[in-house]
XYZ file of C-alpha atoms in Angstrom:
362
model
C -29.098 -60.141 6.120
C -28.405 -61.445 9.571
C -29.838 -64.553 12.038
C -29.007 -66.139 14.020
C -27.499 -69.376 12.040
C -25.384 -66.973 9.992
C -22.601 -67.475 12.808
C -21.772 -71.424 11.339
C -22.080 -69.758 7.402
C -17.208 -69.810 7.242
C -18.131 -68.824 3.753
C -20.110 -65.350 4.863
C -18.153 -64.723 8.696
C -14.018 -65.202 6.680
C -15.677 -63.907 2.655
C -18.774 -61.871 2.738
C -19.392 -59.568 5.443
C -15.274 -58.844 5.042
C -14.954 -58.121 1.292
C -18.547 -55.394 2.098
C -17.327 -54.006 4.858
C -14.396 -52.915 3.459
C -16.538 -51.658 0.708
C -17.977 -49.365 2.511
C -15.466 -48.470 4.632
C -13.773 -47.317 0.392
C -16.358 -45.974 -1.456
C -18.935 -43.669 -0.811
C -20.843 -44.988 -3.142
C -21.425 -48.723 -2.382
C -24.190 -48.746 0.702
C -24.211 -51.140 2.538
C -27.523 -52.155 4.304
C -28.134 -55.300 7.201
C -32.021 -56.678 7.501
C -31.603 -57.751 10.765
C -33.678 -61.249 12.652
C -32.026 -61.117 15.669
C -34.484 -59.696 19.165
C -33.074 -58.854 21.999
C -35.601 -59.932 24.666
C -37.717 -57.689 24.855
C -38.188 -57.784 21.355
C -36.430 -55.037 19.614
C -33.853 -55.383 16.893
C -30.092 -56.700 18.100
C -28.503 -53.935 17.060
C -24.999 -55.797 18.239
C -25.177 -59.260 17.301
C -23.567 -58.774 13.349
C -20.814 -57.753 15.438
C -21.705 -60.689 17.530
C -21.763 -62.967 14.508
C -20.001 -61.696 12.203
C -16.904 -59.464 13.279
C -17.207 -60.251 17.095
C -12.716 -59.165 16.473
C -13.268 -56.012 15.280
C -16.775 -54.571 15.743
C -17.473 -52.782 12.570
C -20.578 -53.300 11.447
C -22.532 -51.652 14.353
C -22.896 -48.461 13.021
C -23.951 -49.849 9.971
C -27.892 -48.446 9.535
C -30.175 -51.541 10.456
C -33.896 -52.579 10.361
C -35.375 -55.357 10.851
C -36.673 -58.592 8.606
C -40.764 -56.749 8.388
C -42.328 -54.926 5.530
C -41.974 -52.396 7.390
C -37.677 -52.299 8.431
C -37.546 -53.917 4.115
C -39.228 -50.967 2.508
C -37.562 -48.880 4.912
C -33.793 -50.646 3.956
C -35.184 -50.842 -0.056
C -36.375 -46.769 0.533
C -33.328 -45.450 1.668
C -30.641 -47.605 -0.710
C -31.985 -46.171 -3.882
C -32.428 -42.465 -2.433
C -28.288 -43.378 -1.980
C -28.144 -44.883 -5.442
C -29.952 -41.077 -6.685
C -27.754 -39.191 -4.749
C -24.617 -40.433 -6.256
C -26.817 -40.588 -10.281
C -26.981 -37.289 -10.123
C -23.404 -36.077 -11.710
C -24.020 -38.572 -14.737
C -27.683 -36.997 -14.094
C -26.681 -33.657 -15.290
C -24.185 -34.893 -17.399
C -26.539 -35.650 -19.333
C -28.661 -33.173 -19.155
C -30.104 -33.827 -16.021
C -31.962 -37.248 -17.994
C -32.646 -39.958 -15.698
C -32.918 -43.254 -16.857
C -35.044 -45.752 -15.642
C -34.668 -49.971 -17.599
C -37.654 -51.470 -16.550
C -39.092 -55.638 -17.715
C -41.685 -57.501 -15.603
C -41.027 -60.959 -17.514
C -37.274 -61.448 -16.772
C -36.259 -63.221 -14.256
C -34.423 -60.688 -12.094
C -30.895 -61.469 -11.194
C -27.083 -59.317 -11.264
C -26.500 -60.045 -15.391
C -29.803 -58.160 -15.734
C -29.103 -55.179 -14.242
C -28.061 -52.121 -18.163
C -26.784 -48.579 -17.945
C -29.552 -46.627 -16.002
C -29.537 -44.833 -12.983
C -33.021 -47.446 -11.912
C -33.429 -50.875 -12.766
C -36.699 -52.153 -12.056
C -37.958 -55.554 -11.909
C -40.750 -57.819 -10.975
C -41.266 -61.197 -8.975
C -41.563 -64.254 -12.136
C -45.025 -64.786 -12.843
C -46.277 -67.639 -12.171
C -49.490 -67.168 -14.233
C -48.597 -67.389 -18.577
C -50.177 -63.527 -19.896
C -50.447 -61.953 -15.666
C -47.595 -59.640 -13.619
C -46.672 -62.151 -10.524
C -50.048 -60.963 -7.447
C -47.201 -60.513 -5.524
C -44.565 -58.676 -7.767
C -47.625 -56.242 -8.205
C -46.660 -56.073 -4.245
C -43.998 -55.377 -4.775
C -44.229 -52.788 -6.891
C -47.311 -50.271 -5.940
C -45.286 -50.490 -2.424
C -42.667 -48.872 -3.647
C -43.262 -46.412 -6.850
C -44.359 -43.630 -5.023
C -40.467 -44.136 -4.186
C -40.167 -43.300 -8.604
C -41.294 -39.121 -7.635
C -38.852 -38.817 -4.990
C -35.611 -40.107 -7.206
C -36.185 -38.378 -10.168
C -36.697 -35.020 -7.718
C -33.481 -36.371 -5.546
C -31.095 -36.927 -9.320
C -32.215 -33.133 -10.070
C -33.432 -34.026 -13.646
C -35.484 -32.841 -16.261
C -35.988 -35.674 -18.039
C -36.948 -38.615 -17.995
C -36.286 -42.266 -19.756
C -38.331 -45.373 -19.640
C -36.167 -47.780 -21.916
C -37.286 -51.564 -21.502
C -41.122 -53.568 -21.984
C -43.480 -54.083 -19.770
C -46.684 -56.024 -18.811
C -49.559 -52.569 -19.772
C -51.070 -52.668 -16.780
C -46.831 -51.741 -15.018
C -46.257 -50.007 -17.941
C -49.660 -47.131 -16.974
C -48.543 -48.044 -13.408
C -45.357 -46.580 -13.947
C -46.269 -43.644 -16.017
C -48.821 -42.301 -13.478
C -46.273 -41.746 -10.928
C -43.987 -39.904 -12.936
C -46.939 -37.927 -13.772
C -46.952 -34.620 -16.687
C -46.976 -32.332 -13.005
C -44.192 -33.911 -11.653
C -41.294 -33.721 -14.783
C -42.460 -32.349 -18.613
C -40.383 -34.646 -20.803
C -40.385 -38.367 -20.020
C -39.772 -40.719 -23.237
C -40.123 -44.164 -23.578
C -37.145 -46.084 -25.774
C -38.302 -50.102 -26.646
C -36.184 -53.025 -27.182
C -35.517 -51.983 -31.040
C -34.167 -49.084 -30.494
C -37.576 -47.032 -31.281
C -37.904 -43.654 -30.038
C -41.492 -42.225 -28.437
C -41.236 -38.315 -27.133
C -43.831 -38.104 -24.876
C -46.553 -35.073 -26.163
C -47.857 -31.822 -24.643
C -50.703 -32.579 -21.721
C -54.170 -33.653 -22.220
C -56.001 -32.525 -25.925
C -58.004 -32.932 -28.759
C -56.184 -32.883 -32.084
C -57.711 -32.793 -35.435
C -57.951 -34.092 -37.048
C -58.056 -36.694 -34.603
C -56.240 -40.303 -34.485
C -58.581 -42.122 -33.485
C -62.092 -42.717 -34.035
C -65.082 -43.990 -31.762
C -65.598 -47.924 -33.124
C -69.092 -48.042 -30.806
C -70.058 -47.193 -27.393
C -73.301 -48.009 -25.013
C -74.829 -46.409 -22.275
C -77.039 -48.084 -18.721
C -78.983 -45.732 -16.733
C -78.401 -49.092 -14.049
C -75.794 -49.478 -12.152
C -75.561 -49.951 -8.833
C -74.844 -47.500 -6.807
C -71.284 -45.496 -5.182
C -69.145 -44.019 -7.726
C -69.684 -43.919 -11.017
C -67.315 -46.385 -13.386
C -67.137 -46.297 -16.906
C -65.081 -48.255 -19.550
C -62.568 -47.670 -22.171
C -61.126 -49.571 -24.629
C -58.538 -48.519 -26.549
C -57.628 -50.694 -29.674
C -54.232 -49.399 -31.221
C -53.463 -52.077 -33.071
C -52.611 -52.693 -36.875
C -55.568 -56.061 -36.995
C -58.440 -55.312 -34.638
C -59.485 -57.285 -32.188
C -62.824 -57.463 -30.173
C -62.997 -60.829 -28.971
C -61.720 -60.723 -25.771
C -64.275 -56.513 -25.340
C -66.896 -58.462 -26.216
C -67.183 -60.352 -24.210
C -65.658 -58.274 -20.662
C -69.204 -56.677 -22.426
C -71.347 -59.425 -22.716
C -70.369 -60.578 -18.889
C -69.637 -56.794 -16.812
C -71.488 -53.892 -18.613
C -74.513 -53.743 -16.068
C -72.124 -52.308 -13.626
C -70.935 -49.093 -15.806
C -73.123 -46.206 -16.795
C -71.407 -45.763 -20.021
C -68.386 -47.930 -22.335
C -66.775 -46.688 -24.886
C -64.650 -48.153 -27.802
C -62.014 -46.812 -29.404
C -59.174 -47.548 -32.212
C -56.209 -45.641 -34.650
C -57.290 -43.368 -37.970
C -55.343 -45.094 -40.325
C -53.177 -48.247 -41.069
C -50.105 -49.800 -40.510
C -47.547 -50.365 -38.040
C -47.583 -46.937 -35.322
C -44.951 -44.612 -36.119
C -43.074 -44.015 -32.693
C -43.570 -40.289 -33.487
C -46.965 -40.101 -33.174
C -46.871 -41.802 -29.638
C -47.145 -38.768 -27.842
C -49.939 -36.831 -29.691
C -51.931 -40.138 -29.752
C -51.339 -39.693 -25.404
C -52.846 -36.639 -25.506
C -56.102 -37.719 -27.536
C -56.807 -40.905 -25.314
C -55.685 -38.733 -22.246
C -58.756 -35.926 -23.076
C -61.303 -39.572 -24.351
C -60.324 -40.822 -21.129
C -61.017 -37.255 -18.722
C -63.731 -36.690 -20.915
C -66.048 -40.480 -20.620
C -64.752 -40.249 -16.799
C -66.998 -35.903 -16.679
C -69.078 -36.981 -18.543
C -70.414 -38.743 -15.598
C -69.205 -37.855 -12.080
C -65.705 -38.242 -12.206
C -66.078 -41.364 -13.377
C -63.840 -44.218 -12.899
C -62.519 -45.387 -15.911
C -61.442 -48.905 -16.682
C -58.864 -49.395 -19.622
C -58.009 -51.953 -21.425
C -55.320 -51.376 -23.435
C -53.953 -52.582 -26.603
C -51.442 -50.748 -27.906
C -47.606 -50.527 -27.599
C -46.215 -50.421 -24.358
C -45.274 -47.017 -24.498
C -47.962 -45.330 -25.724
C -49.494 -47.082 -22.358
C -46.312 -45.456 -20.723
C -47.055 -41.829 -22.622
C -51.061 -42.641 -21.581
C -50.331 -43.375 -17.855
C -48.338 -39.420 -17.202
C -51.240 -37.761 -18.880
C -54.227 -39.196 -16.646
C -53.496 -36.929 -12.360
C -56.853 -36.308 -12.317
C -57.882 -39.574 -13.071
C -58.571 -42.920 -10.819
C -58.266 -45.975 -12.690
C -58.904 -49.665 -13.271
C -55.768 -51.267 -14.859
C -56.415 -54.444 -16.741
C -54.469 -57.387 -18.784
C -55.229 -59.914 -21.769
C -55.165 -63.226 -20.726
C -55.427 -66.078 -23.226
C -53.929 -68.472 -21.225
C -55.485 -72.445 -21.101
C -56.988 -70.782 -17.717
C -58.607 -67.988 -19.525
C -59.832 -69.571 -22.644
C -63.054 -71.355 -19.515
C -66.295 -73.404 -21.071
C -66.798 -69.799 -22.860
C -64.189 -70.423 -24.758
C -62.602 -66.994 -25.886
C -59.466 -64.666 -24.031
C -61.038 -62.344 -21.627
C -59.960 -59.280 -19.750
C -58.943 -59.370 -16.210
C -58.766 -56.607 -13.333
C -55.196 -56.325 -11.680
C -55.119 -52.823 -10.602
C -56.495 -49.581 -8.881
C -54.008 -45.948 -10.180
C -54.244 -43.441 -8.964
C -51.653 -39.844 -9.924
C -52.479 -38.070 -6.820
C -52.206 -41.075 -4.563
C -50.144 -40.217 -1.210
C -48.343 -43.688 -1.207
C -47.680 -43.895 -4.137
C -49.766 -44.312 -8.378
C -50.499 -48.007 -6.932
C -53.791 -47.917 -4.822
C -54.978 -51.598 -4.764
C -53.033 -54.845 -6.557
C -56.210 -56.980 -7.483
C -56.122 -61.373 -6.693
C -57.136 -62.581 -9.092
C -58.397 -66.299 -9.982
C -56.712 -68.664 -11.508
């Protein structure tokens, strides 16, 4: 990052810049880019500034890729860095049988020590909220998630493996970003090393792994694109409190709503994850289709891998993703936790799977 003040840093001039230039010249796997905050009198980027400020004797930075420090410029730098990274990873992706590995964490503080052996690491800014992901972090993800399909293609991947853990809305979004129409096999490995394999396309199973617990219809709804709500609860102990509050406060907005529970008891078996995700996606598609291709407001209570596997099968749906919130902020005079909308998702959106990040009130 080059600014006019950088000339005052002896460490940057005499230690960091020379080391970066040496790496840039010696190692093709290392990508050096410059975020240039120095402007010419006409307002354009001063491409000569890095050499003038840092390396006036050697002039080795003028040929380095440079972009401005605007949002657009920074995003272009990120795009080029990510695609360069994946290009360099192609040989090891091929050696791994075409497996492209992505590590995801939304609760860790991003730092160099948090990187993994994956081909890409995705980290969000730390959130100041007790339960919800960072709004600014989600905005960053919105602006960059469209790179994932291009990275998968550039890596010549035949399968994608997602590792780590994340807020369920982010897990859903990442699944939407690499849908089954783009990559046939997508598997998830949890923090505990459990492998959850993707299943077939969305479809109903016999017998069904889900049971419809309750449902409702509302003939008197606002004009515009219709909306429906779906609550999927796959955890061992049933919990309806936040959804009950959601229905009491929001049900008038929806032409229909449904609540499903998993059939059976005990913890969900990872080997069943793909089949359950296929059933969930089929239920969501049917609910939307029955009501004029309605937007699906999706409230998930499930393991992280299921959210990813569901997301990859929603390529014909418009979704609103929610997060469960029982923070002190959520426990207001009502006294109950709530579901908070955080993102609009659509796999087919030209700019990426996240169409909009919803600002929440603290």
